[in-house]
Coordinates of C-alpha atoms and ligand atoms in Angstrom, one line a residue:
M25 CA 39.0 98.2 -71.0
Q26 CA 36.5 97.7 -68.3
D27 CA 36.2 100.7 -65.9
Y28 CA 37.4 99.0 -62.8
R29 CA 34.3 100.7 -60.7
P30 CA 34.0 98.7 -57.2
S31 CA 30.6 97.5 -56.3
R32 CA 28.6 96.5 -53.4
E33 CA 29.8 92.9 -54.3
D34 CA 33.5 93.4 -53.9
K35 CA 33.1 94.2 -50.4
F36 CA 35.9 96.9 -50.0
T37 CA 35.5 98.7 -46.7
F38 CA 37.4 101.9 -44.9
G39 CA 37.8 103.0 -41.5
L40 CA 36.2 106.2 -40.6
W41 CA 40.0 106.6 -39.4
T42 CA 41.2 106.2 -43.0
V43 CA 39.6 108.0 -45.0
G44 CA 38.6 110.5 -42.3
N45 CA 42.0 110.9 -41.0
P46 CA 43.1 114.9 -40.9
G47 CA 46.7 114.7 -42.3
R48 CA 48.8 114.4 -38.6
D49 CA 52.1 113.1 -38.5
P50 CA 54.7 113.4 -35.0
F51 CA 56.3 116.7 -36.6
G52 CA 53.3 118.4 -38.3
E53 CA 49.1 119.5 -37.3
P54 CA 46.5 118.0 -39.8
T55 CA 46.6 119.4 -43.1
R56 CA 42.8 119.0 -43.5
K57 CA 39.5 119.6 -42.0
P58 CA 38.0 117.1 -40.0
L59 CA 34.5 114.4 -42.4
S60 CA 31.2 114.3 -40.1
A61 CA 31.0 110.3 -40.7
P62 CA 27.7 111.0 -42.5
Y63 CA 29.7 112.8 -44.6
I64 CA 32.0 110.1 -45.4
V65 CA 29.4 107.3 -45.3
Q66 CA 28.0 108.8 -48.0
K67 CA 31.4 109.8 -49.9
L68 CA 32.3 105.4 -49.4
A69 CA 29.0 104.5 -51.0
E70 CA 29.4 107.3 -54.2
L71 CA 32.4 105.5 -54.8
G72 CA 31.4 101.8 -54.6
A73 CA 32.3 100.6 -51.5
Y74 CA 30.5 98.2 -49.1
G75 CA 30.7 99.0 -45.7
V76 CA 32.6 101.2 -42.8
N77 CA 34.7 100.1 -40.2
L78 CA 35.4 102.2 -36.6
H79 CA 36.7 102.7 -33.2
D80 CA 34.5 103.8 -30.3
N81 CA 36.0 107.3 -30.5
D82 CA 36.0 107.9 -34.4
L83 CA 32.2 108.2 -34.5
V84 CA 31.4 108.9 -31.0
P85 CA 34.1 111.0 -28.6
I86 CA 35.1 110.1 -25.2
D87 CA 33.9 112.5 -23.5
A88 CA 30.6 112.3 -24.7
S89 CA 27.5 113.5 -23.4
A90 CA 25.2 109.6 -22.9
Q91 CA 22.0 112.6 -25.1
E92 CA 24.9 113.1 -27.6
R93 CA 26.4 109.2 -28.2
D94 CA 22.5 108.1 -28.9
R95 CA 22.7 111.6 -31.4
L96 CA 25.6 110.9 -33.0
V97 CA 25.3 107.1 -33.8
R98 CA 21.5 107.4 -35.0
E99 CA 22.8 110.2 -37.5
F100 CA 25.3 108.0 -38.0
R101 CA 23.2 104.5 -39.0
Q102 CA 20.5 106.7 -40.7
A103 CA 23.7 107.6 -43.6
L104 CA 24.2 103.5 -43.4
S105 CA 20.5 103.0 -44.2
D106 CA 20.2 105.8 -47.0
H107 CA 23.3 105.7 -48.8
G108 CA 23.3 100.9 -48.3
L109 CA 26.2 100.9 -46.4
V110 CA 27.4 98.3 -43.9
V111 CA 30.2 98.0 -40.4
P112 CA 31.1 94.2 -41.0
M113 CA 34.1 95.1 -38.3
A114 CA 34.0 97.7 -35.3
T115 CA 38.0 97.8 -33.1
T116 CA 38.1 100.0 -29.7
N117 CA 40.6 102.8 -29.1
L118 CA 43.1 101.6 -26.2
F119 CA 45.7 104.2 -27.6
T120 CA 44.9 107.9 -27.9
D121 CA 44.0 108.7 -24.7
P122 CA 47.5 109.1 -21.8
A123 CA 45.0 107.0 -19.0
F124 CA 46.9 104.2 -21.9
K125 CA 50.3 105.4 -21.8
D126 CA 51.4 101.9 -20.7
G127 CA 49.4 99.9 -22.0
A128 CA 46.0 99.0 -22.4
F129 CA 45.6 95.5 -21.5
T130 CA 48.9 95.2 -20.4
S131 CA 49.3 98.4 -18.2
A132 CA 51.1 97.7 -14.9
D133 CA 48.2 99.6 -13.4
A134 CA 45.8 97.5 -13.1
R135 CA 42.9 100.1 -12.8
V136 CA 43.9 101.3 -16.2
R137 CA 43.3 96.8 -17.6
A138 CA 40.1 97.3 -15.6
Y139 CA 39.3 100.3 -17.5
A140 CA 40.2 99.1 -20.5
L141 CA 38.5 96.3 -20.2
Q142 CA 34.9 98.5 -19.3
K143 CA 35.5 101.2 -23.0
V144 CA 35.9 97.1 -24.7
M145 CA 32.7 96.6 -23.3
H146 CA 31.3 99.7 -24.2
S147 CA 32.6 99.6 -27.7
M148 CA 31.4 96.1 -28.2
D149 CA 27.8 97.0 -27.6
L150 CA 28.4 99.7 -30.3
G151 CA 29.5 97.9 -32.6
A152 CA 27.1 95.0 -31.9
E153 CA 24.5 98.2 -33.0
L154 CA 25.6 98.8 -36.1
G155 CA 26.1 95.4 -37.1
A156 CA 29.5 94.5 -36.4
T157 CA 30.1 90.9 -36.3
T158 CA 34.5 90.8 -36.1
Y159 CA 36.2 92.9 -34.1
V160 CA 39.6 93.4 -33.8
F161 CA 42.3 94.1 -31.8
W162 CA 45.2 96.2 -32.5
G163 CA 47.7 96.3 -29.1
G164 CA 49.2 99.6 -30.2
R165 CA 50.5 100.4 -26.8
E166 CA 50.5 96.9 -25.8
G167 CA 54.3 97.0 -26.0
T168 CA 57.5 98.0 -24.4
E169 CA 60.4 101.2 -24.9
V170 CA 62.4 99.6 -21.8
D171 CA 61.9 96.1 -20.0
A172 CA 63.3 97.8 -16.7
G173 CA 59.9 97.1 -15.6
G174 CA 60.6 93.6 -15.7
K175 CA 56.2 92.9 -16.8
L176 CA 57.5 90.3 -19.9
L177 CA 55.6 87.6 -19.0
D178 CA 53.1 89.3 -16.2
A179 CA 51.8 91.4 -19.9
L180 CA 50.9 88.3 -21.9
S181 CA 48.9 86.4 -19.2
W182 CA 46.9 90.0 -18.4
F183 CA 46.3 89.6 -22.3
R184 CA 45.4 86.6 -22.0
D185 CA 42.7 87.2 -19.6
S186 CA 41.4 90.4 -20.9
L187 CA 40.6 88.5 -24.7
N188 CA 39.5 85.5 -22.4
F189 CA 37.4 87.9 -20.5
L190 CA 35.4 89.5 -23.9
A191 CA 35.1 86.6 -25.5
Q192 CA 32.9 85.5 -22.7
Y193 CA 31.8 88.7 -22.8
S194 CA 30.9 88.9 -26.3
Q195 CA 29.0 85.0 -25.7
D196 CA 26.8 86.3 -22.7
Q197 CA 25.4 89.2 -24.8
G198 CA 24.9 86.9 -27.3
Y199 CA 27.3 89.0 -29.7
G200 CA 28.4 85.9 -32.0
Y201 CA 31.7 87.9 -33.1
R202 CA 35.0 86.8 -33.9
F203 CA 37.7 88.8 -33.0
A204 CA 40.4 89.5 -35.2
L205 CA 44.0 90.2 -33.3
E206 CA 46.6 92.8 -35.6
P207 CA 49.9 92.2 -35.1
K208 CA 52.6 95.1 -35.5
P209 CA 56.5 95.4 -34.3
N210 CA 56.5 98.5 -33.2
E211 CA 55.3 102.2 -33.0
P212 CA 53.8 104.2 -31.2
R213 CA 55.7 102.3 -29.3
G214 CA 59.4 101.2 -29.1
D215 CA 58.7 96.4 -29.7
I216 CA 54.6 96.0 -29.6
F217 CA 53.8 93.1 -28.1
L218 CA 52.7 90.2 -30.2
P219 CA 55.2 91.8 -33.0
T220 CA 53.8 89.0 -36.1
V221 CA 51.4 87.2 -37.8
G222 CA 53.3 84.6 -37.0
S223 CA 54.0 85.5 -33.0
A224 CA 50.0 85.7 -32.9
L225 CA 49.1 82.4 -34.2
G226 CA 50.9 81.1 -31.4
F227 CA 49.3 83.7 -28.8
I228 CA 45.8 82.4 -30.2
A229 CA 46.9 78.9 -29.7
T230 CA 47.4 79.6 -25.5
L231 CA 43.2 81.0 -24.9
D232 CA 40.6 80.0 -23.8
Q233 CA 38.7 80.2 -26.7
P234 CA 40.8 79.8 -30.0
D235 CA 38.9 79.3 -31.9
L236 CA 37.4 82.6 -31.5
F237 CA 40.3 84.7 -32.2
G238 CA 42.3 84.7 -35.9
L239 CA 44.2 87.4 -37.0
N240 CA 43.7 91.3 -38.8
P241 CA 47.6 91.2 -40.6
E242 CA 48.2 94.3 -42.0
F243 CA 50.3 95.2 -45.0
A244 CA 52.6 97.9 -43.6
H245 CA 52.9 95.9 -40.0
E246 CA 54.9 92.5 -41.9
T247 CA 56.9 95.1 -43.8
M248 CA 57.7 97.3 -41.1
A249 CA 58.9 94.2 -39.6
G250 CA 61.4 93.0 -42.6
L251 CA 58.5 89.9 -43.9
S252 CA 56.3 89.7 -46.8
F253 CA 52.8 90.1 -46.7
P254 CA 51.9 87.5 -49.1
H255 CA 53.4 85.4 -46.7
A256 CA 51.7 86.1 -43.5
V257 CA 48.8 86.5 -45.9
A258 CA 48.8 82.3 -46.2
Q259 CA 50.0 81.3 -43.2
A260 CA 46.6 83.0 -41.7
L261 CA 44.8 81.7 -44.3
D262 CA 46.4 77.6 -44.0
A263 CA 45.1 77.8 -40.4
G264 CA 42.2 79.1 -41.2
K265 CA 42.5 82.0 -39.3
L266 CA 42.2 85.1 -41.7
F267 CA 39.1 86.7 -40.3
H268 CA 40.2 90.2 -41.6
I269 CA 42.3 92.4 -43.7
D270 CA 44.2 95.6 -43.8
L271 CA 45.3 96.8 -47.5
N272 CA 47.7 99.2 -47.6
D273 CA 51.3 99.2 -48.9
Q274 CA 54.7 100.5 -47.0
K275 CA 58.4 100.9 -48.1
P276 CA 59.8 98.6 -45.9
G277 CA 62.5 100.4 -42.7
R278 CA 60.3 103.1 -42.4
F279 CA 57.9 104.5 -40.0
D280 CA 54.3 102.9 -40.3
Q281 CA 53.3 104.9 -43.5
D282 CA 49.6 103.4 -44.9
L283 CA 49.7 104.4 -48.3
R284 CA 46.9 103.8 -50.9
F285 CA 47.4 100.1 -52.4
G286 CA 49.3 99.1 -54.5
A287 CA 51.5 102.3 -54.2
E288 CA 55.3 101.3 -53.3
N289 CA 55.0 96.7 -53.3
L290 CA 52.8 95.6 -56.8
K291 CA 54.1 92.0 -56.8
G292 CA 53.4 92.1 -52.8
A293 CA 50.2 93.2 -53.5
F294 CA 49.8 91.4 -56.8
F295 CA 50.5 88.1 -54.9
T296 CA 48.4 89.4 -51.7
V297 CA 45.2 89.9 -54.1
Q298 CA 46.2 86.6 -55.6
L299 CA 45.9 85.3 -52.9
L300 CA 42.7 86.4 -51.3
E301 CA 41.0 85.7 -54.1
E302 CA 42.0 81.8 -54.6
G303 CA 43.0 80.7 -51.3
G304 CA 39.4 80.9 -50.3
Y305 CA 39.0 83.9 -48.3
D306 CA 35.9 85.9 -48.1
G307 CA 35.0 88.6 -45.6
P308 CA 35.5 92.3 -46.6
R309 CA 38.9 93.6 -48.3
H310 CA 39.8 96.7 -46.0
F311 CA 41.6 99.5 -47.0
D312 CA 43.9 100.9 -43.6
A313 CA 45.4 103.6 -45.5
H314 CA 45.3 107.5 -45.0
A315 CA 46.2 109.9 -47.9
L316 CA 48.8 111.4 -47.9
R317 CA 49.2 114.5 -45.7
T318 CA 50.3 116.6 -48.8
E319 CA 46.7 116.3 -50.1
D320 CA 43.5 118.5 -50.0
E321 CA 39.8 116.9 -49.6
A322 CA 40.3 116.3 -53.2
G323 CA 43.1 113.9 -53.0
V324 CA 41.4 112.0 -50.1
W325 CA 38.6 110.6 -52.5
A326 CA 41.5 109.9 -54.9
F327 CA 43.2 108.0 -52.5
A328 CA 40.3 106.1 -51.6
R329 CA 39.1 105.6 -55.2
G330 CA 42.7 104.4 -56.4
C331 CA 42.8 101.5 -53.5
M332 CA 39.4 100.0 -55.3
R333 CA 40.7 100.4 -58.6
T334 CA 44.7 98.9 -57.9
Y335 CA 42.9 95.8 -56.3
L336 CA 40.4 95.3 -59.3
I337 CA 43.6 95.2 -61.6
L338 CA 45.0 93.1 -59.6
R339 CA 42.2 90.9 -60.0
E340 CA 41.6 90.5 -62.9
K341 CA 45.4 90.5 -63.5
A342 CA 45.0 87.7 -61.2
E343 CA 42.4 85.7 -64.1
Q344 CA 45.0 86.9 -66.9
F345 CA 47.4 84.7 -65.1
R346 CA 45.1 81.8 -64.3
A347 CA 44.3 81.3 -68.3
D348 CA 48.2 82.8 -69.9
P349 CA 49.5 79.5 -71.4
E350 CA 53.0 80.3 -71.4
I351 CA 52.4 81.3 -67.5
Q352 CA 50.6 78.3 -66.6
A353 CA 53.1 75.8 -68.6
A354 CA 55.7 77.3 -67.0
L355 CA 54.3 76.7 -63.8
A356 CA 54.0 73.3 -64.5
A357 CA 57.4 72.6 -65.8
Y358 CA 58.1 74.8 -61.9
R359 CA 56.3 71.0 -59.9
V360 CA 56.9 67.4 -61.0
E361 CA 54.7 65.4 -59.7
D362 CA 55.6 62.2 -59.1
A363 CA 52.3 59.8 -57.8
E364 CA 54.5 57.0 -56.6
L365 CA 56.2 58.9 -54.4
A366 CA 52.7 60.2 -53.5
E367 CA 51.5 57.3 -52.1
L368 CA 54.8 57.4 -50.0
T369 CA 55.2 60.3 -48.0
G370 CA 52.0 61.1 -47.5
K371 CA 51.9 58.9 -44.7
F372 CA 53.4 56.9 -42.4
S373 CA 53.5 53.6 -42.1
R374 CA 56.6 50.7 -41.5
E375 CA 56.8 49.7 -44.8
N376 CA 56.2 53.6 -45.9
A377 CA 59.3 54.2 -44.2
Q378 CA 61.5 51.1 -45.0
A379 CA 60.9 51.9 -48.9
L380 CA 61.5 55.4 -48.7
K381 CA 65.0 54.6 -47.0
S382 CA 65.7 51.9 -49.6
R383 CA 65.3 53.8 -52.1
T384 CA 67.8 55.5 -54.8
F385 CA 67.9 59.2 -55.7
D386 CA 70.3 60.7 -58.4
R387 CA 70.7 63.6 -56.2
E388 CA 73.2 65.5 -58.5
A389 CA 70.5 65.3 -61.1
L390 CA 68.3 66.8 -58.8
G391 CA 70.5 69.1 -58.3
R392 CA 71.2 70.4 -61.9
R393 CA 67.6 70.9 -62.2
G394 CA 66.6 74.6 -63.0
P395 CA 62.7 75.8 -61.8
G396 CA 63.0 78.3 -64.5
L397 CA 61.4 81.1 -61.8
E398 CA 63.7 83.4 -63.8
H399 CA 61.3 82.9 -66.8
L400 CA 58.0 82.4 -64.6
D401 CA 58.7 84.8 -63.1
Q402 CA 59.1 87.8 -65.6
L403 CA 56.3 86.3 -67.7
T404 CA 54.8 87.8 -64.1
L405 CA 56.1 90.8 -64.2
E406 CA 55.3 91.7 -68.3
L407 CA 51.8 90.3 -67.3
L408 CA 51.1 92.9 -64.6
L409 CA 52.9 95.8 -66.7
G410 CA 50.4 95.0 -69.5
L411 CA 52.4 93.1 -72.2
R412 CA 50.2 90.3 -72.6
S413 CA 47.5 90.3 -74.1
P414 CA 44.6 89.9 -71.8
V415 CA 42.8 87.1 -74.0
Q416 CA 45.3 83.9 -75.2
G417 CA 47.9 85.3 -72.9
A418 CA 50.4 85.5 -75.9
P419 CA 52.8 88.9 -76.0
S420 CA 50.3 91.6 -77.4
A421 CA 50.7 93.0 -81.3
R422 CA 52.9 95.8 -80.2
I423 CA 55.5 93.6 -78.4
E424 CA 55.5 91.0 -81.3
A425 CA 55.6 93.9 -84.0
R426 CA 58.7 95.2 -82.7
G427 CA 60.3 92.1 -81.3
Ligands
LIG24 C1 45.4 102.8 -36.2 C2 46.2 101.7 -36.7 C3 46.0 100.5 -37.5 C4 45.2 99.5 -37.0 C5 43.7 100.9 -36.3 C6 43.0 99.5 -35.4 S1 44.2 101.6 -36.2 O1 45.5 103.7 -37.4 O2 47.6 102.3 -37.1 O3 46.7 99.8 -37.9 O4 44.3 98.8 -38.3 O5 42.6 100.0 -34.2
LIG25 MN1 49.5 100.3 -40.7
LIG26 MN1 45.2 98.4 -39.0

């Protein structure tokens, strides 16, 4: 059995805010000491990660002096080069400071909106200095609890203006960023604008330069909305918009848990890995999760190792899925192909439409056919549970002996 130790080529990344999460929640103070950015870099490198992502204020406190900023950035860059980690993605903290309590780009106060733009430009400068090529926008405070302020339509247009402005800033500076919007339905706001992958995709089409914008979907966030994460990832891939991804886990109907990848919805995690590996995504596999508040520092590194290890195990399972003859036979039986019909329906012509309209279908036979999904899903489950031999895909010897 392989040891599932990650290497740089696996492109695993963590945010400074993820492994650095001190275990604070709305009801309790931190349970862990803060970790310095250079120390996090060193530990992630030891574990086999590829990179580290950050908000401006994960590295530089909001009220830091220019000298303090330079020192912190210098020490961080030194750690990156000492340990061979990169910074593929950067973002801005537009949610912690009370100035942003009613939104940043969508605040009803024009001064807050202007300050948000200023803060993002400085943060984009920092990201570019560190080599980031993807810039994430998670609009955590962009939303409302009450709609009495009547800003719903204005908010969307302020949001759009800000994104258009920042895309041009990036071009003007020659930064070459691609921007990734990260949807979330609620928390910290009662209702966050652009709550799902689908709504963000719709909004991107209204921007001045839609090609520069894509998605950073998060497993927990789609799950909070009661939606399927693999379905969201598939839609982003299909649109050519999967610019980045936040992997974690979540129980439905709860606060944003940001659990260790695979901790809760193993099948969802498996189909996500399968989509990423087979759907043409070659960006970082970013874990936006954190260790449970119960844990000490050792628990933090166990958490980080666990995220990567589970991904690698599931990647191997996806390979087994492809190589398993019984699963492949069940898949082939599920999909019915018909070359003649493909010809008729593939492209509109008046003749094809006419031929299709006059065709007779055996509706009852179509309705009678069982697609075999129960069988296929059980095979998948047993594969995930380790009951199918990795080599030939046959049931493992132990199970056969029992049967
Ligand atoms: C915050 C949030 C995440 C976002 C981060 C990017 S910050 O932790 O919960 O989902 O990805 O701003
Ligand atoms: Mn989250
Ligand atoms: Mn996230």
